[in-house]
mmCIF file of C-alpha atoms in Angstrom:
data_model
loop_
_atom_site.group_PDB
_atom_site.id
_atom_site.type_symbol
_atom_site.label_atom_id
_atom_site.label_comp_id
_atom_site.label_asym_id
_atom_site.label_seq_id
_atom_site.Cartn_x
_atom_site.Cartn_y
_atom_site.Cartn_z
ATOM 1 C CA MET S 187 -59.435 50.036 7.556
ATOM 2 C CA ILE S 188 -60.916 46.989 5.842
ATOM 3 C CA THR S 189 -58.908 44.126 4.345
ATOM 4 C CA SER S 190 -59.188 44.438 0.478
ATOM 5 C CA PHE S 191 -59.658 40.302 0.682
ATOM 6 C CA ASP S 192 -61.074 37.791 2.794
ATOM 7 C CA ARG S 193 -60.698 34.290 3.976
ATOM 8 C CA GLN S 194 -63.511 32.968 1.627
ATOM 9 C CA TRP S 195 -61.697 34.830 -1.422
ATOM 10 C CA LEU S 196 -58.375 33.350 -0.666
ATOM 11 C CA THR S 197 -59.867 29.995 -0.201
ATOM 12 C CA GLU S 198 -61.694 29.980 -3.764
ATOM 13 C CA ARG S 199 -58.185 31.645 -5.153
ATOM 14 C CA LEU S 200 -55.796 28.797 -4.026
ATOM 15 C CA GLY S 201 -58.539 26.034 -5.486
ATOM 16 C CA GLU S 202 -57.421 22.848 -4.698
ATOM 17 C CA GLN S 203 -54.519 23.014 -2.834
ATOM 18 C CA ALA S 204 -56.440 25.234 -0.069
ATOM 19 C CA GLY S 205 -57.132 22.176 1.600
ATOM 20 C CA TRP S 206 -53.422 21.531 2.534
ATOM 21 C CA TRP S 207 -53.871 24.482 4.510
ATOM 22 C CA SER S 208 -55.675 23.255 7.815
ATOM 23 C CA ALA S 209 -56.825 26.863 8.546
ATOM 24 C CA LEU S 210 -56.921 30.286 6.833
ATOM 25 C CA ASP S 211 -57.436 33.507 8.459
ATOM 26 C CA VAL S 212 -57.467 36.982 6.941
ATOM 27 C CA VAL S 213 -57.961 40.185 9.672
ATOM 28 C CA ASP S 214 -57.408 43.757 8.602
ATOM 29 C CA ALA S 215 -54.926 44.212 11.490
ATOM 30 C CA THR S 216 -53.232 42.898 14.564
ATOM 31 C CA GLY S 217 -50.217 43.590 16.690
ATOM 32 C CA SER S 218 -48.113 40.765 15.119
ATOM 33 C CA THR S 219 -49.126 37.749 12.896
ATOM 34 C CA ASN S 220 -46.161 35.725 14.001
ATOM 35 C CA ALA S 221 -46.947 36.752 17.991
ATOM 36 C CA ASP S 222 -50.727 35.713 17.282
ATOM 37 C CA LEU S 223 -49.767 32.478 15.662
ATOM 38 C CA SER S 224 -46.838 31.598 17.977
ATOM 39 C CA ALA S 225 -49.566 31.876 20.598
ATOM 40 C CA ALA S 226 -51.806 29.192 18.702
ATOM 41 C CA ALA S 227 -48.491 27.257 18.504
ATOM 42 C CA ARG S 228 -48.610 27.002 22.154
ATOM 43 C CA ALA S 229 -52.172 26.198 22.665
ATOM 44 C CA GLY S 230 -51.915 23.001 20.054
ATOM 45 C CA ALA S 231 -52.951 24.688 16.372
ATOM 46 C CA PRO S 232 -52.167 21.907 13.431
ATOM 47 C CA SER S 233 -49.682 22.302 10.883
ATOM 48 C CA GLY S 234 -50.979 24.401 7.878
ATOM 49 C CA THR S 235 -52.730 27.128 10.038
ATOM 50 C CA VAL S 236 -52.109 30.496 8.425
ATOM 51 C CA LEU S 237 -52.730 34.180 9.713
ATOM 52 C CA ILE S 238 -52.667 37.191 7.029
ATOM 53 C CA ALA S 239 -53.037 40.930 8.032
ATOM 54 C CA GLU S 240 -53.053 44.053 5.786
ATOM 55 C CA HIS S 241 -51.855 46.097 8.976
ATOM 56 C CA GLN S 242 -49.381 45.048 11.787
ATOM 57 C CA ARG S 243 -49.252 47.374 14.784
ATOM 58 C CA SER S 244 -46.124 45.917 16.242
ATOM 59 C CA GLY S 245 -44.384 43.524 13.363
ATOM 60 C CA ARG S 246 -41.152 41.959 14.410
ATOM 61 C CA GLY S 247 -37.907 41.088 12.477
ATOM 62 C CA ARG S 248 -34.667 39.634 13.337
ATOM 63 C CA PHE S 249 -32.792 40.480 16.592
ATOM 64 C CA THR S 250 -36.215 42.362 18.177
ATOM 65 C CA ARG S 251 -36.130 44.920 15.168
ATOM 66 C CA SER S 252 -39.566 46.626 14.583
ATOM 67 C CA TRP S 253 -41.624 46.340 11.547
ATOM 68 C CA GLU S 254 -44.385 48.299 10.437
ATOM 69 C CA ALA S 255 -46.281 50.002 7.485
ATOM 70 C CA PRO S 256 -49.249 52.214 6.972
ATOM 71 C CA PRO S 257 -52.805 50.206 6.775
ATOM 72 C CA GLY S 258 -52.775 48.395 3.310
ATOM 73 C CA ALA S 259 -49.271 49.183 2.024
ATOM 74 C CA ALA S 260 -47.867 45.957 2.835
ATOM 75 C CA VAL S 261 -49.279 42.295 3.466
ATOM 76 C CA ALA S 262 -48.044 40.075 6.633
ATOM 77 C CA ILE S 263 -48.113 36.628 5.942
ATOM 78 C CA SER S 264 -47.554 33.945 9.053
ATOM 79 C CA VAL S 265 -47.766 30.407 8.713
ATOM 80 C CA LEU S 266 -47.602 27.514 11.425
ATOM 81 C CA LEU S 267 -45.836 24.395 10.150
ATOM 82 C CA ARG S 268 -45.138 20.961 12.519
ATOM 83 C CA PRO S 269 -42.083 19.319 10.645
ATOM 84 C CA PRO S 270 -42.235 15.510 10.954
ATOM 85 C CA ALA S 271 -40.568 14.615 13.898
ATOM 86 C CA SER S 272 -37.874 12.740 11.493
ATOM 87 C CA ILE S 273 -36.327 15.639 10.594
ATOM 88 C CA PRO S 274 -33.484 16.796 12.631
ATOM 89 C CA LEU S 275 -33.433 20.291 14.209
ATOM 90 C CA GLU S 276 -30.389 21.331 12.159
ATOM 91 C CA ARG S 277 -32.155 20.858 8.863
ATOM 92 C CA TRP S 278 -34.588 23.553 10.223
ATOM 93 C CA THR S 279 -32.248 26.267 9.313
ATOM 94 C CA TRP S 280 -33.268 25.805 5.849
ATOM 95 C CA LEU S 281 -37.107 27.281 6.543
ATOM 96 C CA PRO S 282 -35.951 30.911 6.147
ATOM 97 C CA LEU S 283 -34.445 29.994 2.767
ATOM 98 C CA VAL S 284 -37.461 28.169 2.044
ATOM 99 C CA ALA S 285 -39.525 30.751 2.701
ATOM 100 C CA GLY S 286 -37.475 33.178 0.718
ATOM 101 C CA LEU S 287 -37.755 30.994 -2.266
ATOM 102 C CA ALA S 288 -41.475 30.894 -1.860
ATOM 103 C CA VAL S 289 -41.478 34.656 -1.684
ATOM 104 C CA ALA S 290 -39.268 35.264 -4.905
ATOM 105 C CA GLU S 291 -41.508 33.036 -7.004
ATOM 106 C CA GLY S 292 -44.929 34.306 -5.459
ATOM 107 C CA LEU S 293 -43.857 37.670 -6.336
ATOM 108 C CA HIS S 294 -42.743 36.727 -9.930
ATOM 109 C CA GLN S 295 -46.150 34.795 -10.472
ATOM 110 C CA ALA S 296 -48.394 37.732 -8.908
ATOM 111 C CA ALA S 297 -46.244 40.942 -9.981
ATOM 112 C CA GLY S 298 -43.950 40.025 -12.661
ATOM 113 C CA VAL S 299 -40.895 41.223 -10.715
ATOM 114 C CA PRO S 300 -37.459 39.609 -10.921
ATOM 115 C CA ALA S 301 -36.717 39.125 -6.790
ATOM 116 C CA ARG S 302 -33.724 38.057 -5.504
ATOM 117 C CA LEU S 303 -32.436 36.822 -2.206
ATOM 118 C CA LYS S 304 -30.168 38.443 0.283
ATOM 119 C CA TRP S 305 -29.025 35.188 2.589
ATOM 120 C CA PRO S 306 -30.568 34.417 4.820
ATOM 121 C CA ASN S 307 -33.929 36.426 4.968
ATOM 122 C CA ASP S 308 -34.486 38.875 2.993
ATOM 123 C CA VAL S 309 -36.196 39.670 -0.170
ATOM 124 C CA LEU S 310 -34.905 42.166 -2.889
ATOM 125 C CA ILE S 311 -35.909 43.909 -5.831
ATOM 126 C CA ASN S 312 -33.253 45.815 -7.585
ATOM 127 C CA ASP S 313 -31.101 45.315 -4.718
ATOM 128 C CA ARG S 314 -33.810 46.850 -2.357
ATOM 129 C CA LYS S 315 -35.396 45.100 0.402
ATOM 130 C CA VAL S 316 -39.155 44.533 -0.477
ATOM 131 C CA CYS S 317 -39.670 41.672 2.139
ATOM 132 C CA GLY S 318 -38.424 40.569 5.335
ATOM 133 C CA ILE S 319 -38.654 37.077 6.837
ATOM 134 C CA LEU S 320 -38.618 35.964 10.548
ATOM 135 C CA VAL S 321 -38.757 32.115 11.530
ATOM 136 C CA GLU S 322 -39.694 31.247 14.980
ATOM 137 C CA ARG S 323 -39.493 27.940 16.828
ATOM 138 C CA VAL S 324 -42.161 26.936 19.166
ATOM 139 C CA GLY S 325 -41.808 23.723 20.622
ATOM 140 C CA ASP S 326 -41.818 21.262 17.673
ATOM 141 C CA ALA S 327 -43.567 24.199 15.449
ATOM 142 C CA ALA S 328 -42.005 26.692 12.951
ATOM 143 C CA VAL S 329 -43.580 29.963 12.500
ATOM 144 C CA ILE S 330 -42.738 31.407 9.656
ATOM 145 C CA GLY S 331 -43.586 35.233 9.022
ATOM 146 C CA MET S 332 -42.979 37.098 5.546
ATOM 147 C CA GLY S 333 -43.794 40.800 5.429
ATOM 148 C CA VAL S 334 -44.119 42.117 1.767
ATOM 149 C CA ASN S 335 -44.140 45.674 0.990
ATOM 150 C CA THR S 336 -46.843 46.200 -1.683
ATOM 151 C CA ARG S 337 -47.897 49.826 -1.979
ATOM 152 C CA LEU S 338 -45.408 51.765 0.242
ATOM 153 C CA ARG S 339 -44.701 54.838 -1.281
ATOM 154 C CA ALA S 340 -41.403 56.609 -1.480
ATOM 155 C CA GLU S 341 -42.055 59.024 1.506
ATOM 156 C CA GLU S 342 -43.356 55.770 3.568
ATOM 157 C CA LEU S 343 -40.199 53.830 3.320
ATOM 158 C CA PRO S 344 -38.740 52.824 6.733
ATOM 159 C CA VAL S 345 -35.267 53.172 5.179
ATOM 160 C CA PRO S 346 -33.254 54.146 1.999
ATOM 161 C CA THR S 347 -32.513 50.473 1.064
ATOM 162 C CA ALA S 348 -36.220 49.478 1.367
ATOM 163 C CA THR S 349 -38.625 49.261 -1.946
ATOM 164 C CA SER S 350 -42.190 48.218 -2.575
ATOM 165 C CA LEU S 351 -44.014 46.603 -5.598
ATOM 166 C CA LEU S 352 -45.610 49.821 -6.211
ATOM 167 C CA LEU S 353 -42.351 51.516 -6.435
ATOM 168 C CA ALA S 354 -41.068 48.428 -8.538
ATOM 169 C CA GLY S 355 -43.746 49.347 -11.135
ATOM 170 C CA ALA S 356 -45.913 46.416 -10.157
ATOM 171 C CA GLU S 357 -49.381 46.482 -10.244
ATOM 172 C CA THR S 358 -51.249 43.913 -8.224
ATOM 173 C CA SER S 359 -53.251 43.307 -5.046
ATOM 174 C CA ASN S 360 -52.218 42.164 -1.593
ATOM 175 C CA GLY S 361 -54.619 39.113 -2.222
ATOM 176 C CA GLU S 362 -52.750 37.943 -5.393
ATOM 177 C CA VAL S 363 -49.391 38.232 -3.456
ATOM 178 C CA ALA S 364 -50.626 36.221 -0.086
ATOM 179 C CA ALA S 365 -52.205 33.474 -2.619
ATOM 180 C CA ALA S 366 -49.120 33.207 -4.961
ATOM 181 C CA VAL S 367 -46.713 32.963 -2.032
ATOM 182 C CA LEU S 368 -48.764 30.706 0.037
ATOM 183 C CA THR S 369 -48.959 28.582 -3.464
ATOM 184 C CA ALA S 370 -45.247 28.477 -3.776
ATOM 185 C CA LEU S 371 -44.434 27.793 0.093
ATOM 186 C CA ARG S 372 -46.496 24.806 -0.234
ATOM 187 C CA GLY S 373 -44.308 23.325 -3.081
ATOM 188 C CA TRP S 374 -40.828 24.279 -1.795
ATOM 189 C CA TYR S 375 -41.875 22.907 1.600
ATOM 190 C CA GLN S 376 -42.919 19.542 0.664
ATOM 191 C CA ARG S 377 -39.537 19.332 -1.255
ATOM 192 C CA TRP S 378 -37.648 20.525 1.823
ATOM 193 C CA GLU S 379 -39.819 17.958 3.918
ATOM 194 C CA ALA S 380 -38.896 15.381 1.226
ATOM 195 C CA GLY S 381 -35.050 16.039 1.838
ATOM 196 C CA ASP S 382 -34.619 17.445 -1.584
ATOM 197 C CA ASP S 383 -31.185 19.409 -2.080
ATOM 198 C CA LEU S 384 -32.282 22.928 -2.877
ATOM 199 C CA SER S 385 -28.955 24.597 -2.492
ATOM 200 C CA VAL S 386 -28.683 24.822 -6.380
ATOM 201 C CA ALA S 387 -32.065 26.349 -6.785
ATOM 202 C CA TYR S 388 -31.245 28.951 -4.037
ATOM 203 C CA GLN S 389 -28.007 30.081 -5.469
ATOM 204 C CA GLU S 390 -29.678 30.779 -8.953
ATOM 205 C CA VAL S 391 -31.855 33.683 -7.355
ATOM 206 C CA CYS S 392 -29.362 34.439 -4.370
ATOM 207 C CA ALA S 393 -27.889 38.026 -4.811
ATOM 208 C CA THR S 394 -25.627 37.548 -2.110
ATOM 209 C CA ILE S 395 -23.518 35.036 -3.988
ATOM 210 C CA GLY S 396 -20.188 36.560 -5.739
ATOM 211 C CA ARG S 397 -20.361 39.601 -3.657
ATOM 212 C CA GLN S 398 -17.901 40.887 -1.108
ATOM 213 C CA VAL S 399 -19.787 40.952 2.303
ATOM 214 C CA ARG S 400 -19.705 41.286 5.836
ATOM 215 C CA VAL S 401 -21.166 38.484 8.157
ATOM 216 C CA GLU S 402 -22.050 40.139 11.753
ATOM 217 C CA LEU S 403 -22.209 37.175 14.082
ATOM 218 C CA GLY S 404 -22.296 39.457 17.371
ATOM 219 C CA PRO S 405 -22.047 42.849 18.631
ATOM 220 C CA ASP S 406 -18.347 42.466 18.373
ATOM 221 C CA GLU S 407 -17.575 39.608 15.681
ATOM 222 C CA SER S 408 -17.755 39.805 12.092
ATOM 223 C CA ARG S 409 -15.964 38.295 9.346
ATOM 224 C CA ARG S 410 -15.668 39.622 5.704
ATOM 225 C CA GLY S 411 -14.742 37.871 2.367
ATOM 226 C CA GLU S 412 -16.443 36.731 -0.988
ATOM 227 C CA ALA S 413 -19.776 34.853 -0.696
ATOM 228 C CA VAL S 414 -19.247 31.842 -2.946
ATOM 229 C CA GLY S 415 -22.066 29.408 -2.399
ATOM 230 C CA ILE S 416 -24.686 27.921 -0.279
ATOM 231 C CA ASP S 417 -23.835 24.266 1.036
ATOM 232 C CA ARG S 418 -26.481 21.332 1.298
ATOM 233 C CA GLY S 419 -27.123 22.397 4.666
ATOM 234 C CA GLY S 420 -28.104 25.723 3.502
ATOM 235 C CA ARG S 421 -25.085 27.589 4.936
ATOM 236 C CA LEU S 422 -23.524 30.558 3.053
ATOM 237 C CA LEU S 423 -19.749 29.960 2.212
ATOM 238 C CA VAL S 424 -17.520 32.777 2.439
ATOM 239 C CA ARG S 425 -13.856 32.933 1.395
ATOM 240 C CA THR S 426 -12.202 35.079 4.026
ATOM 241 C CA ALA S 427 -8.646 35.745 4.952
ATOM 242 C CA ILE S 428 -8.634 32.431 6.905
ATOM 243 C CA GLY S 429 -10.149 30.299 4.360
ATOM 244 C CA LEU S 430 -13.615 28.937 3.370
ATOM 245 C CA GLU S 431 -15.952 29.433 6.238
ATOM 246 C CA ALA S 432 -19.511 28.080 6.689
ATOM 247 C CA PHE S 433 -22.027 30.221 8.148
ATOM 248 C CA ALA S 434 -25.178 29.023 9.505
ATOM 249 C CA ALA S 435 -26.531 32.126 11.050
ATOM 250 C CA GLY S 436 -25.640 35.782 10.685
ATOM 251 C CA ASP S 437 -26.565 39.235 9.759
ATOM 252 C CA VAL S 438 -25.146 39.872 5.968
ATOM 253 C CA VAL S 439 -24.223 43.182 4.460
ATOM 254 C CA HIS S 440 -23.338 43.663 1.131
ATOM 255 C CA LEU S 441 -20.403 45.602 0.666
ATOM 256 C CA ARG S 442 -19.859 47.919 -2.600
#
């Protein structure tokens, strides 16, 4: 399988902002773009390094979940960023949300779809998952992985709750999706880096707010309640039986 676009095409498509990304690489297939960039981070790769693949043989999600799609049916985008040392680590919890904002904006620009966000790391179309996000810390670097289902057919979906741009009726290419997501990510990351409060922007596109949810905190611990907001720290605010609780991490299930 040969990629439908290459580094030169992507550089030209990004235009002037391509220079903000220190290194752009597009490959047809790899084991995991996040694993590749994690190794690059340990080897000293600069902030702004990007790796994109149209097939991952061993993609990973949160909690060691596997993620794979047929060749060409998805696009995996991983970005290595080194936030300034002046930004405390507790603010890094915003990075999955920043990536979600970027993917939602990118999919709207590239495909015209009304994407929504499920806190903290899923992008939805019509309440079905079209993109998963995985952020990993590697020393002073963050590796942000985004896997977008672009051309998956119904019989290829990994779970019934997933979807793809194709199934949503969107006509676009993997290259256009990648370019749009990178363009949006640059803007949202710069706002986060500058210390902007992104909570209102996130809540506007968050499908979790106003829902009854279960927040899974571990194998034997969870909370139920109504998700009522996102605070300035990016934490999910849930009104539970014991009052208003704020969660910085957890696996959220939307209850019907």
